[in-house]
Structures are given as C-alpha cells and as structure tokens.
PDB file of N, CA and C in Angstrom:
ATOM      1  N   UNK A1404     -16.060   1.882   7.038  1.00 62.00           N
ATOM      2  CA  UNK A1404     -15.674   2.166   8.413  1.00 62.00           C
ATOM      3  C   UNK A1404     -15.607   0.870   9.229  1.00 62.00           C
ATOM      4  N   UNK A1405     -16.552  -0.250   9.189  1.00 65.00           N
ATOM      5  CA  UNK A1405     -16.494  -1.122   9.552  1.00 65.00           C
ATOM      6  C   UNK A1405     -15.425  -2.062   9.334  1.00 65.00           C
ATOM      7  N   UNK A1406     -15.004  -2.235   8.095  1.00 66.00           N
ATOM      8  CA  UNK A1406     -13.896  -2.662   7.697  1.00 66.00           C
ATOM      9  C   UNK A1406     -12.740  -2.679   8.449  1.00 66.00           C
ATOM     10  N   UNK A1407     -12.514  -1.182   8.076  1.00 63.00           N
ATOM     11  CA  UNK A1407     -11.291  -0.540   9.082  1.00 63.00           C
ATOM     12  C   UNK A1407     -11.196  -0.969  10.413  1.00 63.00           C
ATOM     13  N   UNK A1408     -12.547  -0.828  11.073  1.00 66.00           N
ATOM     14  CA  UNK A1408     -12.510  -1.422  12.752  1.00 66.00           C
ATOM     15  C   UNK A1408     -12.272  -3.090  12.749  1.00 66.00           C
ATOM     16  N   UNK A1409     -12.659  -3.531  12.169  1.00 78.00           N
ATOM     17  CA  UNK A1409     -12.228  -5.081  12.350  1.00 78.00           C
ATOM     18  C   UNK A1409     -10.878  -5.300  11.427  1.00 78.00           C
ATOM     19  N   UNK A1410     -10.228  -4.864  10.710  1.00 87.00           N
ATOM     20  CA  UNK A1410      -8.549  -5.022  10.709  1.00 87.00           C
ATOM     21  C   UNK A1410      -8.159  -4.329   9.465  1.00 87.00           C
ATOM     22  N   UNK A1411      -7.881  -3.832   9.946  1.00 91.00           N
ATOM     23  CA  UNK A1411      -7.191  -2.313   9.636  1.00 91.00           C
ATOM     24  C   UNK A1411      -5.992  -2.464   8.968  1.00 91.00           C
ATOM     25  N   UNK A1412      -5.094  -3.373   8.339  1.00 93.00           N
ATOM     26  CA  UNK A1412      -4.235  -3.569   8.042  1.00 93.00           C
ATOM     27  C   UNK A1412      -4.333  -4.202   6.572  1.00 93.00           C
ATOM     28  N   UNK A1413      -5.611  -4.708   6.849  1.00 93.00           N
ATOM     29  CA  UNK A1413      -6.598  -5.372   5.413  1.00 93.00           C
ATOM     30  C   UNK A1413      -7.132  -4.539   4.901  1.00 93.00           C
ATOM     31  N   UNK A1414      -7.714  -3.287   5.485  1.00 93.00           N
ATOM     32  CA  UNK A1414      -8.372  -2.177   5.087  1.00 93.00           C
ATOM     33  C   UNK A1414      -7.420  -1.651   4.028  1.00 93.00           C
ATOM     34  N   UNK A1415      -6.337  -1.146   4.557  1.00 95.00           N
ATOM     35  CA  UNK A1415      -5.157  -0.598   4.035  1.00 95.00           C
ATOM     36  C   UNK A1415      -4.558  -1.109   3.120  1.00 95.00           C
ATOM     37  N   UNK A1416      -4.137  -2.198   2.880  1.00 95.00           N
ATOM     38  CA  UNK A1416      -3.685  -3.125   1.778  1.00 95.00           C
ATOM     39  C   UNK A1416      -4.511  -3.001   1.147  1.00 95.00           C
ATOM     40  N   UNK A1417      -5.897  -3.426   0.689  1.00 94.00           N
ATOM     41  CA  UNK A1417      -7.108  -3.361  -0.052  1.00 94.00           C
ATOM     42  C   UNK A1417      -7.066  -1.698  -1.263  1.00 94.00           C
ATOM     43  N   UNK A1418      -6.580  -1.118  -0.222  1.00 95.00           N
ATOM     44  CA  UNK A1418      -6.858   0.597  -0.796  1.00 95.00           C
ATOM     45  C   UNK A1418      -5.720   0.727  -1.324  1.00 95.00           C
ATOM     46  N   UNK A1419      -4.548   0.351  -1.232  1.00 96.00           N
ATOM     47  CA  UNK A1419      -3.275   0.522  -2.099  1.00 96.00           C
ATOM     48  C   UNK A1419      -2.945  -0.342  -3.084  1.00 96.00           C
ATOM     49  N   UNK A1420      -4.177  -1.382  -3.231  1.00 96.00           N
ATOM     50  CA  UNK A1420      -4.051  -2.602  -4.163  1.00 96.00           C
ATOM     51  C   UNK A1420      -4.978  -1.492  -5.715  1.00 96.00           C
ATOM     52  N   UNK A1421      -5.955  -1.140  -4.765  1.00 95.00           N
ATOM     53  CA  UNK A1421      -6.784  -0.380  -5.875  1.00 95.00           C
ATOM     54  C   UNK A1421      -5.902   0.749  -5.993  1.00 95.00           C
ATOM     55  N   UNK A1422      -5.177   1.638  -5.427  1.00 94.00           N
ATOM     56  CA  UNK A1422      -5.250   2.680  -5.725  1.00 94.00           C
ATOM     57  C   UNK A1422      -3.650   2.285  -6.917  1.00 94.00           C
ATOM     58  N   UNK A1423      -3.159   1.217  -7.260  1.00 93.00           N
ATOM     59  CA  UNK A1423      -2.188   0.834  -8.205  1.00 93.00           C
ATOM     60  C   UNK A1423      -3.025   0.237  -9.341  1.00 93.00           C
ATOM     61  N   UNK A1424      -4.145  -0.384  -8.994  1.00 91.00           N
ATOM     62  CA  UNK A1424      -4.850  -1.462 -10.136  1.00 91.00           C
ATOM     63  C   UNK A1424      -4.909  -1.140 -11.103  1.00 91.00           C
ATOM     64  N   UNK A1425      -4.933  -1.750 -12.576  1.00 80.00           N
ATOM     65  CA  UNK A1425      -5.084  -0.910 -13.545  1.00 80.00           C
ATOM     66  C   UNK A1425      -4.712  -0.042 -14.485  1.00 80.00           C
ATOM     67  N   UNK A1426      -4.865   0.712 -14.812  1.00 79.00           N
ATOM     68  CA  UNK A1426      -4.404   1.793 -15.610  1.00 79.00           C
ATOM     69  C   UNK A1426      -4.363   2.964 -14.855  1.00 79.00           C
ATOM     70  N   UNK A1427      -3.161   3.816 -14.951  1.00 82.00           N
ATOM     71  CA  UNK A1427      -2.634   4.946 -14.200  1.00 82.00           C
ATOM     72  C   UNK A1427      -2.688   4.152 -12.351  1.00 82.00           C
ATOM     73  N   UNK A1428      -2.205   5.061 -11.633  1.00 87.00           N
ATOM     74  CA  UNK A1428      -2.061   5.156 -10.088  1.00 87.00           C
ATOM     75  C   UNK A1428      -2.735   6.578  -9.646  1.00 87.00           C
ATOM     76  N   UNK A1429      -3.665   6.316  -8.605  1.00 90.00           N
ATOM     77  CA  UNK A1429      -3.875   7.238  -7.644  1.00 90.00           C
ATOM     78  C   UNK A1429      -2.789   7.423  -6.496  1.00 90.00           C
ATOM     79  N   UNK A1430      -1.872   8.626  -7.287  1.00 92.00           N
ATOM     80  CA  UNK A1430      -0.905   8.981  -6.584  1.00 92.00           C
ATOM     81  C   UNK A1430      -1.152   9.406  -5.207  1.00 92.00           C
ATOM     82  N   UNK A1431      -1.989  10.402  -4.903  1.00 94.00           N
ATOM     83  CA  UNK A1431      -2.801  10.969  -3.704  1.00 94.00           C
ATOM     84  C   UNK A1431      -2.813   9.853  -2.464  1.00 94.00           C
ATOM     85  N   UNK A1432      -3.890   8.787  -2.817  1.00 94.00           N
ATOM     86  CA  UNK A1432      -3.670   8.017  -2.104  1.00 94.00           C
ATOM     87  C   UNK A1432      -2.315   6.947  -1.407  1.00 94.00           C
ATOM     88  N   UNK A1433      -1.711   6.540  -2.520  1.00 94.00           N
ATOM     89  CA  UNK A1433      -0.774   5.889  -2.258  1.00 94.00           C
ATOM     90  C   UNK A1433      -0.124   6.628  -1.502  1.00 94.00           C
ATOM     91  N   UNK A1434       0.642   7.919  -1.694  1.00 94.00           N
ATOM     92  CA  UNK A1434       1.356   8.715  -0.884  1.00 94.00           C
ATOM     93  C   UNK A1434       0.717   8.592   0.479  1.00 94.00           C
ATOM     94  N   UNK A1435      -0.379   8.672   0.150  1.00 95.00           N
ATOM     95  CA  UNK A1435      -1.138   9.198   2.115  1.00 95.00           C
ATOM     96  C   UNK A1435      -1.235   7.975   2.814  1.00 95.00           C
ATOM     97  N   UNK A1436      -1.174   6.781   2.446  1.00 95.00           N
ATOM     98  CA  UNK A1436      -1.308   5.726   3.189  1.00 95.00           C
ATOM     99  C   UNK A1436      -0.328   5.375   3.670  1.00 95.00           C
ATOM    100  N   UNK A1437       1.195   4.999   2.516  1.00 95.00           N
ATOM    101  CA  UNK A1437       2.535   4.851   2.289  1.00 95.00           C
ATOM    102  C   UNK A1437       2.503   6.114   3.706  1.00 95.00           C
ATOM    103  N   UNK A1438       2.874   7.044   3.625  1.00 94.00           N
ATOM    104  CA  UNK A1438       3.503   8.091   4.409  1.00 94.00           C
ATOM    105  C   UNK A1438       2.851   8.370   5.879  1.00 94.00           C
ATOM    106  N   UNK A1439       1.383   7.691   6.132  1.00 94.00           N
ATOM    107  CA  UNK A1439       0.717   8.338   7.263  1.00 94.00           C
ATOM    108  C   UNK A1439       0.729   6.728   7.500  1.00 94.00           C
ATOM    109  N   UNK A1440       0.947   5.603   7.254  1.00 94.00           N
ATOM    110  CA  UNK A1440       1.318   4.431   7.878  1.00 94.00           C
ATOM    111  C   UNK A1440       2.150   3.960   8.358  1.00 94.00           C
ATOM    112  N   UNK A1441       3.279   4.482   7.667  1.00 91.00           N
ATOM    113  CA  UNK A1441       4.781   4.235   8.123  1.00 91.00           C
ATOM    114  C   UNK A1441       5.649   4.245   9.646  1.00 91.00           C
ATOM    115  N   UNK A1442       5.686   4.693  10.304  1.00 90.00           N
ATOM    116  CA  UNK A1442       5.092   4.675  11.126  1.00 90.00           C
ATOM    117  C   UNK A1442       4.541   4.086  12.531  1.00 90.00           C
ATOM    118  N   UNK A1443       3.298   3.407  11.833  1.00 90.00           N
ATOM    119  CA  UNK A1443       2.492   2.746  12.846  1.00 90.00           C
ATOM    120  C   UNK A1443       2.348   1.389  12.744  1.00 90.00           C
ATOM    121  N   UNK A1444       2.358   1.100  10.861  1.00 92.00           N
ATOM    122  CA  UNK A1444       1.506  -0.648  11.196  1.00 92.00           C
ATOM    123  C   UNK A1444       1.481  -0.729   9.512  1.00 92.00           C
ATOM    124  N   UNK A1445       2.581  -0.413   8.854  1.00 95.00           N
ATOM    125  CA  UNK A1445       3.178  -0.525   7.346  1.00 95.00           C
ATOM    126  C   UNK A1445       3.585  -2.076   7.419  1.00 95.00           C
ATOM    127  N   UNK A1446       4.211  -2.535   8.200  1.00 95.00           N
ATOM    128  CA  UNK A1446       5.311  -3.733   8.272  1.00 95.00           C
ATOM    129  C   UNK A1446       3.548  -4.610   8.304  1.00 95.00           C
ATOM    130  N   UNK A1447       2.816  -4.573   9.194  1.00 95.00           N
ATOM    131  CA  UNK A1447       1.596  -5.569   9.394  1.00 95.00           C
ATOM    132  C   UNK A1447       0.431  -5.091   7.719  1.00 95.00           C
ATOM    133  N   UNK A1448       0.980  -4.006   7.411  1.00 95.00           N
ATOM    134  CA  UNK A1448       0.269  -3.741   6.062  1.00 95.00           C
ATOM    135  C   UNK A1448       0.167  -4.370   4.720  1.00 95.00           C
ATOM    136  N   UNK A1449       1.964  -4.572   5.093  1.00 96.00           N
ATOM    137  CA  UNK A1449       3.232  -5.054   4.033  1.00 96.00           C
ATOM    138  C   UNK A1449       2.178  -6.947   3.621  1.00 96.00           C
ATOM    139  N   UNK A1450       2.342  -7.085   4.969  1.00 95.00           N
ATOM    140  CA  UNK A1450       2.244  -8.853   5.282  1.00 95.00           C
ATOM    141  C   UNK A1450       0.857  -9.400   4.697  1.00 95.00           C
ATOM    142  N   UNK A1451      -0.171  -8.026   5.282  1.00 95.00           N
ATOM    143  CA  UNK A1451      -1.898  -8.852   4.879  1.00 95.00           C
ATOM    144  C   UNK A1451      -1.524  -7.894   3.322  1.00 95.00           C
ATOM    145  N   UNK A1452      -0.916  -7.000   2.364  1.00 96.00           N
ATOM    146  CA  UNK A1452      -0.921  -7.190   1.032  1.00 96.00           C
ATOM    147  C   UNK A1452      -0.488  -8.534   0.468  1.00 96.00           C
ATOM    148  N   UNK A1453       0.557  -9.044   0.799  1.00 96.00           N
ATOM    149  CA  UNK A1453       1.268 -10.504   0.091  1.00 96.00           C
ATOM    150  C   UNK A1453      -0.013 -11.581   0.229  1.00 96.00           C
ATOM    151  N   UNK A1454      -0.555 -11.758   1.677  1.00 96.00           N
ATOM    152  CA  UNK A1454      -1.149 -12.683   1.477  1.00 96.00           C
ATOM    153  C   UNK A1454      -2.549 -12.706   1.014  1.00 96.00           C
ATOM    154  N   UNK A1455      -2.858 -10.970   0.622  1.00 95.00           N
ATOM    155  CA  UNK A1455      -3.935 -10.780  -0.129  1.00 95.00           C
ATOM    156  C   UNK A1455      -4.517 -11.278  -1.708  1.00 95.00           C
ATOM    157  N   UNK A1456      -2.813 -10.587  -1.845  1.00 96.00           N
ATOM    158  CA  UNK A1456      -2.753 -10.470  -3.738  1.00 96.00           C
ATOM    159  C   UNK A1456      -1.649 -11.505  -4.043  1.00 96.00           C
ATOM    160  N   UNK A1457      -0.827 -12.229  -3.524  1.00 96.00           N
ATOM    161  CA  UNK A1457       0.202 -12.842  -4.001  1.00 96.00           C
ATOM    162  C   UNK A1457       1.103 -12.350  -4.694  1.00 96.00           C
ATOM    163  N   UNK A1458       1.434 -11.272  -4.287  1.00 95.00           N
ATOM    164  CA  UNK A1458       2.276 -10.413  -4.612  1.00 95.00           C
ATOM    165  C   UNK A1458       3.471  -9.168  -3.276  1.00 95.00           C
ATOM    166  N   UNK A1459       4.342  -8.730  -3.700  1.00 96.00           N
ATOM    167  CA  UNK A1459       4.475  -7.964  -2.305  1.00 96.00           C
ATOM    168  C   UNK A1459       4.133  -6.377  -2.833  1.00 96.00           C
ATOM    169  N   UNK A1460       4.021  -5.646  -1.491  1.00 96.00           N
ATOM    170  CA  UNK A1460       3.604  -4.434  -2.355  1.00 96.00           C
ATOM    171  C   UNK A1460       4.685  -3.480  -2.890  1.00 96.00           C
ATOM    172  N   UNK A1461       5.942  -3.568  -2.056  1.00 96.00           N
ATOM    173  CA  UNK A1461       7.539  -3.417  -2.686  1.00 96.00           C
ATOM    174  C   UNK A1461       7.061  -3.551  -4.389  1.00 96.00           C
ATOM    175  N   UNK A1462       7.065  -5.047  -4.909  1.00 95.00           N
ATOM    176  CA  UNK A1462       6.850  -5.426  -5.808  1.00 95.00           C
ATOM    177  C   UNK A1462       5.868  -4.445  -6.804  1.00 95.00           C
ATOM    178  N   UNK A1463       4.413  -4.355  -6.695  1.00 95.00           N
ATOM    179  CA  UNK A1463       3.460  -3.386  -6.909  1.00 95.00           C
ATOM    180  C   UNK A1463       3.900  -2.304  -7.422  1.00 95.00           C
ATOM    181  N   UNK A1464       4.598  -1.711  -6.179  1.00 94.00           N
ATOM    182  CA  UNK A1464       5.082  -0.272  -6.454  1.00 94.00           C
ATOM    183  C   UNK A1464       6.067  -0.017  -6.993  1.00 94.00           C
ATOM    184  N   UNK A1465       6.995  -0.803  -7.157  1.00 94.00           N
ATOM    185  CA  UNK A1465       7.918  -0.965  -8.745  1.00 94.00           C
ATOM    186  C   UNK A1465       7.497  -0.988  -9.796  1.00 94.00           C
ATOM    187  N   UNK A1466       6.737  -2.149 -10.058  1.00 91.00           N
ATOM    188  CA  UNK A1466       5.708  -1.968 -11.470  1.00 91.00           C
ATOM    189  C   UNK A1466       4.821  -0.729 -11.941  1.00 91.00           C
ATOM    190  N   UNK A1467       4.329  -0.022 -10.810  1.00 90.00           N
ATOM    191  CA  UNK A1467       3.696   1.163 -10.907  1.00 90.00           C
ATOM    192  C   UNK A1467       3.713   2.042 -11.298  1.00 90.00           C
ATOM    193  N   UNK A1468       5.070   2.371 -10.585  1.00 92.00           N
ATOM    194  CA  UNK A1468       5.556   4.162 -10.589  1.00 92.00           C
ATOM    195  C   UNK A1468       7.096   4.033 -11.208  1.00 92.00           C
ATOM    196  N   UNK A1469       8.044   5.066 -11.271  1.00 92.00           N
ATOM    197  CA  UNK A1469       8.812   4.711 -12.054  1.00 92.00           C
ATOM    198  C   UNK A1469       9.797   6.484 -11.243  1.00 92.00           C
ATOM    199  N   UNK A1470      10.940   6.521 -11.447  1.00 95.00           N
ATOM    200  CA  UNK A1470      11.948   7.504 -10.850  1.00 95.00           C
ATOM    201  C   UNK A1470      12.180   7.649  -9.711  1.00 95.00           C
ATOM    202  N   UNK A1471      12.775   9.007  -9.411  1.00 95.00           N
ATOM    203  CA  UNK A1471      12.813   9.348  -7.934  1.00 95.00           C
ATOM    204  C   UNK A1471      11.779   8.857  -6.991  1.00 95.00           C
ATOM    205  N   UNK A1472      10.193   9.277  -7.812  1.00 93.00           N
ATOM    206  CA  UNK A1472       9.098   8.779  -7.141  1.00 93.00           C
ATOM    207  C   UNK A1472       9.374   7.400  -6.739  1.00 93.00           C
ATOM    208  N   UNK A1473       9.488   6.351  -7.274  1.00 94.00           N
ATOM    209  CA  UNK A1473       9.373   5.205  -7.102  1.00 94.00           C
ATOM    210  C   UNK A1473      10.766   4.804  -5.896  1.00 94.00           C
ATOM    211  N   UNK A1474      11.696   5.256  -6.406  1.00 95.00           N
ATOM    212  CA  UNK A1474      12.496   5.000  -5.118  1.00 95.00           C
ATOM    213  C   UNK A1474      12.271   6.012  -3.536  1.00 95.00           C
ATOM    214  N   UNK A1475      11.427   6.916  -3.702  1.00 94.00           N
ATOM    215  CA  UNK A1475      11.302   7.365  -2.378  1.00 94.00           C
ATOM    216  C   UNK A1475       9.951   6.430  -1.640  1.00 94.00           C
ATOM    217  N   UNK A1476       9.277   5.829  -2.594  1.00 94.00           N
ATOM    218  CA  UNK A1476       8.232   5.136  -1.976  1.00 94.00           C
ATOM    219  C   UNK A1476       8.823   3.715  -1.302  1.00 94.00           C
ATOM    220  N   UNK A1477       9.910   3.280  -2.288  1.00 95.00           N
ATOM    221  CA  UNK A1477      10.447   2.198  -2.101  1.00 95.00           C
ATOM    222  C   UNK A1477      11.410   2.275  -0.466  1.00 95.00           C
ATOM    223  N   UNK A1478      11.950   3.453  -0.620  1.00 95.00           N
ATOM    224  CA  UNK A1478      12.578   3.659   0.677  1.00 95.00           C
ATOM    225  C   UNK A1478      11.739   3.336   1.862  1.00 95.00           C
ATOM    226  N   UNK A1479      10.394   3.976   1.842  1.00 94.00           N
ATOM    227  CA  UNK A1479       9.532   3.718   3.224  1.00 94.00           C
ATOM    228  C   UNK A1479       9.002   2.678   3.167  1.00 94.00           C
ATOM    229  N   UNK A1480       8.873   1.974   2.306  1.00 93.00           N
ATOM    230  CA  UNK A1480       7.688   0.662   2.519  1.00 93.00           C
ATOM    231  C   UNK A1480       9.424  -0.291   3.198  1.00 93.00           C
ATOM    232  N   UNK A1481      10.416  -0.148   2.541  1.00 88.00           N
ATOM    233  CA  UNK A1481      11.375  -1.363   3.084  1.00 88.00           C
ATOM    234  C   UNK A1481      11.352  -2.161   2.124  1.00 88.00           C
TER     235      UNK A1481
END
C-alpha cells in the first residue's frame, strides 16, 4: 500500500513485470491493470516499465501472450 502511495506508476509496472515473469502469465492480472489503467496513467506506466526493466512493456507482452489476445492487449497499451 505504501508503495502504491509514493508512485503508483512503479507500483504498476512492478506487478505487470511479475505478473509476465517466468513461466506462464497471470492473465487476471495483466488484463486488470492493462484495462483499469488505460485510461488514467498507462502512458506514465508504459515509461517507469522501460526504465525499470530495460525493456518496453509493448515488447513484454508480445513475448508473452500470443493471438487475438495479444493484439487486443497490444491495442491498449499503444
């Protein structure tokens, strides 16, 4: 919670870094962040992922997911 209150945009990136990491995707999440961020503060989300992971999360979520899925996610992130 604390996290979140001091920048929230790091919070968010952080949780969509994990929720791709690894083996399989926590679809659940990704959707709910991706879709209930969009929105508000995706574009400032977008920016503290790159300079988190050195990576973009566009990027991420290509590697991730794969079909329709992957291009409707791709549509909202930009």
């Amino acid at each position: 919670a604390v996290q979140c209150a001091l920048n929230r945009p790091a919070f968010f990136a952080e949780r969509l870094y994990y929720a791709m990491k690894g083996a399989g995707t926590d679809d659940s999440t990704l959707i709910r962040i991706i879709v209930t961020r969009s929105e508000i503060d995706l574009v400032q989300i977008k920016e503290m992922f790159t300079q988190m992971y050195q990576k973009t999360l566009a990027t991420m979520i290509s590697s991730d997911t794969s079909g329709d899925y992957r291009r409707l996610l791709l549509s909202i992130v930009g």
